[in-house]
Amino acid sequence: MTTLPNGHVLTVTCASKRGIVAAISGKLAELGCNITDSAQYDDPATGMFFMRVTFIPETGADAQVLHDGFAPVGHAFDMAWAIHDQAHKMKVVLMVSRFGHCLNDLLYRWRIGALPIDIVAVVSNHMDYQKTVVNHDIPFHCIKVTKQNKPQAEAQIMDVVRETGAELIVLARYMQILSDEMCQNMSGRIINIHHSFLPSFKGANPYKQAFERGVKLIGATAHYVTADLDEGPIIEQDTVRITHAQSPEDYVSLGRDVEAAVLSRAIHAHIHHRVFINGNKTVVFPASPGSYASERMG
C-alpha cells in the first residue's frame, strides 16, 4: 500500500476580489497537490475574504517547495497566508487555579488523542493539581500571584512559554486577570473559558448573576483573551437549560460539563487552523473529515 505524504492546511485572509479561489486552486494543482477539503467566507460587512484548504502534495513537494511555489499568489492578492503541516502537534501550556474539571477533561482528551496537541507544561497559582499533572509526565509549575508580585509572576509564566516553545496558552479556569502586556504579546494565542454565555454576565460570579436574573439558559464561552476583560473574539459557545427551582450551586455544577466541552471544541478549532479573527469577531470553519478521530478509546 502506497503511503501519501502528510496533509497540509493552507489559511488565507485578504481583501475580497475576483479570482482568488481560482488562483489558489490552480496554484495547488500546479504544485501537484490534491485538495481534500475547502471552506471559504466572503464577509460583505468588512470586505474581507477568508479561506481554509486542506490538501495532499501527491508529488512529494516539501514545505519549502510549497511555500516558495505559493508565494507569488500570496503576493498578487496581498494575502496573509500560511501553510501548516497537519502532522505537527501544537505546543500548549495549560493554566488552572482551583477548579479542575476543564484541566482533567483536556488531559483525558489529550491522552486518547482526541486533542492532538503537545502539552508542554501546566501552570497554576495553587498546588491542588500538581500530582494529577506530574502523573501524566507533564511539567508542573506553581507560580503564586499576588497584587505585589504580579509582574514578576507573569514574567515567570512567559519564561515557561518561551522555554517550552509554546504556541498557545489555554486558561482552563485560571482565575487571574492577565496584564495588558501579556495579552498583547500573546495576541490570538490565549484561549479562555468563561463560565457564562457572553456577552451577558461578565466578570466575577457570573452564575450568581444569572441566578439573580432568573435566566432559563446558562452557558459557557471560549474566547481569545484581549486586554478588555471578557471582550475577546468568541470562538465557541454552548448552553444548558435550567429551571426556577435550581440554586446557584446547581448552576455551577451544571455548568461544568458545558465549560469543558466548549473549551475543548475551541482548542480543536484553533489547533486545526479553523479560526480566523475578523475584527472583534471570528470566522470558524467546520472541521475537516476525520479530524475528530481518536487514536484510542481510553
Coordinates of C-alpha atoms in Angstrom, one line a residue:
M1 CA 0.0 0.0 0.0
T2 CA 1.4 3.4 -1.0
T3 CA 1.7 5.9 1.8
L4 CA 0.9 9.5 0.8
P5 CA 2.8 12.5 2.3
N6 CA 1.3 14.3 5.2
G7 CA -1.5 16.6 4.5
H8 CA -1.3 20.3 4.8
V9 CA -3.6 23.2 5.7
L10 CA -3.5 26.5 3.8
T11 CA -5.0 29.5 5.5
V12 CA -5.7 32.7 3.7
T13 CA -7.0 36.2 4.7
C14 CA -7.2 39.1 2.2
A15 CA -9.4 41.7 0.8
S16 CA -12.2 40.2 -1.3
K17 CA -11.7 40.3 -5.1
R18 CA -12.5 38.3 -8.1
G19 CA -10.3 35.3 -9.0
I20 CA -8.9 34.4 -5.5
V21 CA -10.3 30.8 -5.4
A22 CA -9.3 30.1 -9.0
A23 CA -5.8 31.3 -8.3
I24 CA -5.4 29.2 -5.1
S25 CA -6.8 26.0 -6.6
G26 CA -4.9 26.5 -9.8
K27 CA -1.6 27.0 -8.0
L28 CA -2.1 24.0 -5.7
A29 CA -2.8 21.8 -8.8
E30 CA 0.3 23.2 -10.5
L31 CA 2.3 22.2 -7.4
G32 CA 0.9 18.6 -7.6
C33 CA -1.5 19.0 -4.7
N34 CA -4.9 17.3 -4.3
I35 CA -7.4 19.4 -2.4
T36 CA -9.2 17.2 0.1
D37 CA -11.4 19.9 1.9
S38 CA -12.1 23.5 1.4
A39 CA -14.1 26.3 3.1
Q40 CA -14.4 30.0 2.4
Y41 CA -16.2 33.1 3.6
D42 CA -16.6 36.5 2.0
D43 CA -17.6 39.0 4.6
P44 CA -19.8 41.7 3.0
A45 CA -19.6 43.9 6.1
T46 CA -15.8 44.2 6.1
G47 CA -14.9 43.3 2.5
M48 CA -12.6 40.6 3.8
F49 CA -12.1 37.1 2.4
F50 CA -11.2 34.0 4.4
M51 CA -10.3 30.5 3.2
R52 CA -9.1 27.3 4.6
V53 CA -7.9 24.5 2.3
T54 CA -6.6 21.0 3.2
F55 CA -4.5 19.3 0.6
I56 CA -2.1 16.5 0.0
P57 CA 1.1 17.1 -2.1
E58 CA 0.9 14.0 -4.2
T59 CA 4.2 14.6 -5.9
G60 CA 6.1 14.8 -2.6
A61 CA 6.7 18.5 -2.6
D62 CA 8.2 19.5 0.8
A63 CA 7.2 22.5 2.9
Q64 CA 9.8 24.9 1.3
V65 CA 8.7 24.0 -2.2
L66 CA 5.1 24.5 -1.3
H67 CA 5.9 27.9 0.4
D68 CA 8.0 29.1 -2.5
G69 CA 5.5 27.9 -5.1
F70 CA 2.5 29.6 -3.5
A71 CA 4.3 32.9 -2.6
P72 CA 3.5 34.6 -5.9
V73 CA -0.2 34.1 -5.4
G74 CA 0.0 35.4 -1.9
H75 CA 1.8 38.5 -3.1
A76 CA -0.5 39.1 -6.1
F77 CA -3.6 39.2 -3.8
D78 CA -1.8 40.8 -0.8
M79 CA -2.7 37.8 1.4
A80 CA -1.9 37.0 5.0
W81 CA -1.3 33.3 4.4
A82 CA 0.4 30.2 5.9
I83 CA 0.8 26.6 5.1
H84 CA 0.7 24.2 8.1
D85 CA 1.8 20.6 8.3
Q86 CA -1.1 18.6 9.7
A87 CA 1.3 16.2 11.4
H88 CA 2.6 19.0 13.6
K89 CA 1.2 18.9 17.2
M90 CA 0.9 22.4 18.6
K91 CA 2.7 23.1 21.8
V92 CA 0.3 24.2 24.5
V93 CA 0.6 25.5 28.1
L94 CA -2.4 24.9 30.3
M95 CA -3.2 27.2 33.2
V96 CA -5.5 26.4 36.0
S97 CA -6.4 27.6 39.5
R98 CA -8.7 25.5 41.8
F99 CA -11.5 24.3 39.5
G100 CA -10.1 21.2 37.8
H101 CA -12.9 20.0 35.6
C102 CA -11.6 21.6 32.4
L103 CA -8.0 20.6 33.1
N104 CA -9.0 16.9 33.8
D105 CA -11.1 16.9 30.6
L106 CA -8.3 18.2 28.5
L107 CA -5.8 15.8 29.9
Y108 CA -8.2 12.9 29.1
R109 CA -8.8 14.1 25.5
W110 CA -5.0 14.6 25.1
R111 CA -4.3 11.1 26.4
I112 CA -6.6 9.4 24.0
G113 CA -5.6 11.5 21.0
A114 CA -8.9 13.4 20.6
L115 CA -6.9 16.6 21.1
P116 CA -3.7 16.1 19.1
I117 CA -1.6 18.7 21.0
D118 CA 1.7 18.6 22.9
I119 CA 1.0 19.8 26.4
V120 CA 4.4 21.1 27.3
A121 CA 3.6 22.5 30.8
V122 CA 0.8 23.2 33.3
V123 CA 1.0 26.4 35.3
S124 CA -1.1 27.1 38.4
N125 CA -1.2 29.6 41.2
H126 CA -2.1 26.7 43.6
M127 CA -0.7 23.2 44.3
D128 CA -4.1 21.4 44.0
Y129 CA -3.3 19.6 40.7
Q130 CA 0.4 19.0 41.0
K131 CA 0.1 15.3 41.5
T132 CA -2.5 14.9 38.7
V133 CA -0.2 16.7 36.2
V134 CA 3.0 15.0 37.3
N135 CA 1.3 11.6 37.0
H136 CA 0.8 12.5 33.3
D137 CA 4.5 13.1 33.0
I138 CA 3.9 16.8 32.3
P139 CA 6.0 19.6 33.9
F140 CA 4.0 21.4 36.6
H141 CA 4.8 25.0 37.6
C142 CA 3.3 26.6 40.7
I143 CA 3.6 30.3 40.3
K144 CA 1.9 32.3 43.1
V145 CA 0.2 35.5 42.1
T146 CA -0.4 38.5 44.4
K147 CA -1.0 42.2 43.7
Q148 CA 2.6 42.8 44.8
N149 CA 4.3 40.2 42.6
K150 CA 2.1 40.1 39.6
P151 CA 4.7 41.5 37.1
Q152 CA 7.3 39.0 38.3
A153 CA 4.8 36.1 38.2
E154 CA 3.8 36.9 34.7
A155 CA 7.5 37.1 33.7
Q156 CA 7.9 33.6 35.1
I157 CA 4.9 32.4 33.1
M158 CA 6.3 33.9 29.9
D159 CA 9.7 32.3 30.7
V160 CA 7.8 28.9 30.7
V161 CA 6.2 29.8 27.4
R162 CA 9.5 30.8 25.8
E163 CA 11.5 27.8 27.2
T164 CA 8.9 25.3 26.0
G165 CA 8.3 26.9 22.7
A166 CA 4.6 27.0 23.4
E167 CA 2.4 28.3 20.6
L168 CA -0.9 28.5 22.6
I169 CA -1.9 29.2 26.2
V170 CA -5.2 27.8 27.5
L171 CA -6.8 29.3 30.6
A172 CA -8.6 26.2 31.9
R173 CA -10.4 28.1 34.7
Y174 CA -7.3 30.1 35.6
M175 CA -8.8 32.8 37.9
Q176 CA -6.3 35.6 37.5
I177 CA -6.6 38.6 35.2
L178 CA -3.7 38.8 32.7
S179 CA -1.9 42.1 32.2
D180 CA -2.4 44.2 29.0
E181 CA 1.2 43.5 28.1
M182 CA 0.9 39.7 28.3
C183 CA -2.4 39.8 26.3
Q184 CA -0.7 41.9 23.6
N185 CA 2.4 39.7 23.5
M186 CA 0.3 36.6 23.0
S187 CA -2.5 38.1 20.9
G188 CA -4.6 35.4 19.2
R189 CA -2.7 32.8 21.2
I190 CA -4.5 32.7 24.5
I191 CA -7.9 31.0 24.8
N192 CA -10.0 31.4 27.9
I193 CA -13.1 29.6 29.1
H194 CA -15.6 31.9 30.6
H195 CA -18.3 30.3 32.8
S196 CA -21.1 32.4 31.2
F197 CA -22.8 32.9 27.9
L198 CA -21.1 36.1 26.9
P199 CA -21.7 39.0 26.3
S200 CA -24.0 38.7 29.3
F201 CA -22.8 38.2 32.9
K202 CA -19.1 39.3 32.6
G203 CA -16.6 39.4 35.4
A204 CA -16.8 37.7 38.7
N205 CA -19.5 35.2 39.8
P206 CA -21.4 35.0 36.5
Y207 CA -23.5 32.1 37.7
K208 CA -24.7 34.1 40.7
Q209 CA -25.5 37.0 38.3
A210 CA -27.5 34.5 36.1
F211 CA -29.3 33.1 39.2
E212 CA -30.3 36.6 40.3
R213 CA -31.7 37.4 36.9
G214 CA -33.7 34.2 36.7
V215 CA -32.4 33.0 33.4
K216 CA -33.6 29.8 31.9
L217 CA -30.4 29.0 30.0
I218 CA -26.8 29.1 31.3
G219 CA -23.8 28.6 29.2
A220 CA -20.1 28.9 28.6
T221 CA -18.0 30.9 26.2
A222 CA -14.5 30.2 24.9
H223 CA -12.8 33.3 23.5
Y224 CA -9.4 34.8 22.7
V225 CA -8.0 36.8 25.5
T226 CA -7.6 40.6 25.0
A227 CA -6.8 43.5 27.3
D228 CA -10.5 44.1 27.6
L229 CA -11.8 41.6 30.2
D230 CA -14.2 39.1 28.7
E231 CA -14.4 41.1 25.4
G232 CA -12.1 39.0 23.2
P233 CA -13.3 37.4 19.9
I234 CA -15.6 34.5 20.7
I235 CA -14.7 31.0 19.3
E236 CA -17.3 28.6 20.7
Q237 CA -20.4 28.7 23.0
D238 CA -23.0 26.3 24.3
T239 CA -25.8 26.3 26.8
V240 CA -27.7 24.0 29.2
R241 CA -31.3 24.5 30.3
I242 CA -32.2 25.1 34.0
T243 CA -35.3 25.8 35.9
H244 CA -36.6 28.2 38.5
A245 CA -36.1 25.6 41.3
Q246 CA -32.3 25.3 40.9
S247 CA -29.8 27.1 43.2
P248 CA -26.6 29.0 42.4
E249 CA -24.7 25.8 43.4
D250 CA -26.8 23.9 40.8
Y251 CA -25.8 26.4 38.2
V252 CA -22.1 25.8 39.0
S253 CA -22.4 22.0 38.8
L254 CA -24.5 22.1 35.6
G255 CA -22.0 24.5 34.0
R256 CA -19.0 22.3 34.5
D257 CA -19.8 19.9 31.6
V258 CA -20.7 22.8 29.3
E259 CA -17.4 24.6 30.1
A260 CA -15.3 21.5 29.5
A261 CA -17.0 20.7 26.1
V262 CA -16.9 24.3 24.9
L263 CA -13.2 24.7 25.8
S264 CA -12.2 21.5 24.1
R265 CA -14.1 22.4 20.9
A266 CA -12.4 25.8 20.8
I267 CA -9.0 24.3 21.2
H268 CA -9.8 21.8 18.5
A269 CA -10.8 24.5 16.1
H270 CA -7.7 26.6 16.9
I271 CA -5.1 23.8 16.5
H272 CA -6.6 22.7 13.2
H273 CA -6.4 26.3 11.9
R274 CA -10.1 26.7 11.5
V275 CA -10.4 30.0 13.4
F276 CA -9.8 33.4 11.7
I277 CA -10.0 36.6 13.7
N278 CA -12.3 39.1 11.9
G279 CA -12.2 42.3 13.8
N280 CA -13.8 41.7 17.2
K281 CA -15.4 38.5 15.9
T282 CA -14.2 35.2 14.4
V283 CA -14.8 33.1 11.4
V284 CA -14.8 29.4 12.4
F285 CA -14.9 26.9 9.6
P286 CA -16.3 23.3 10.0
A287 CA -13.9 20.5 10.9
S288 CA -12.3 18.5 8.1
P289 CA -13.5 14.9 7.8
G290 CA -11.6 12.6 10.2
S291 CA -10.2 15.4 12.4
Y292 CA -12.3 14.2 15.4
A293 CA -11.0 10.7 15.3
S294 CA -9.2 9.5 18.5
E295 CA -6.1 7.3 18.5
R296 CA -7.6 5.1 21.2
M297 CA -10.7 4.9 23.5
G298 CA -9.2 5.2 26.9

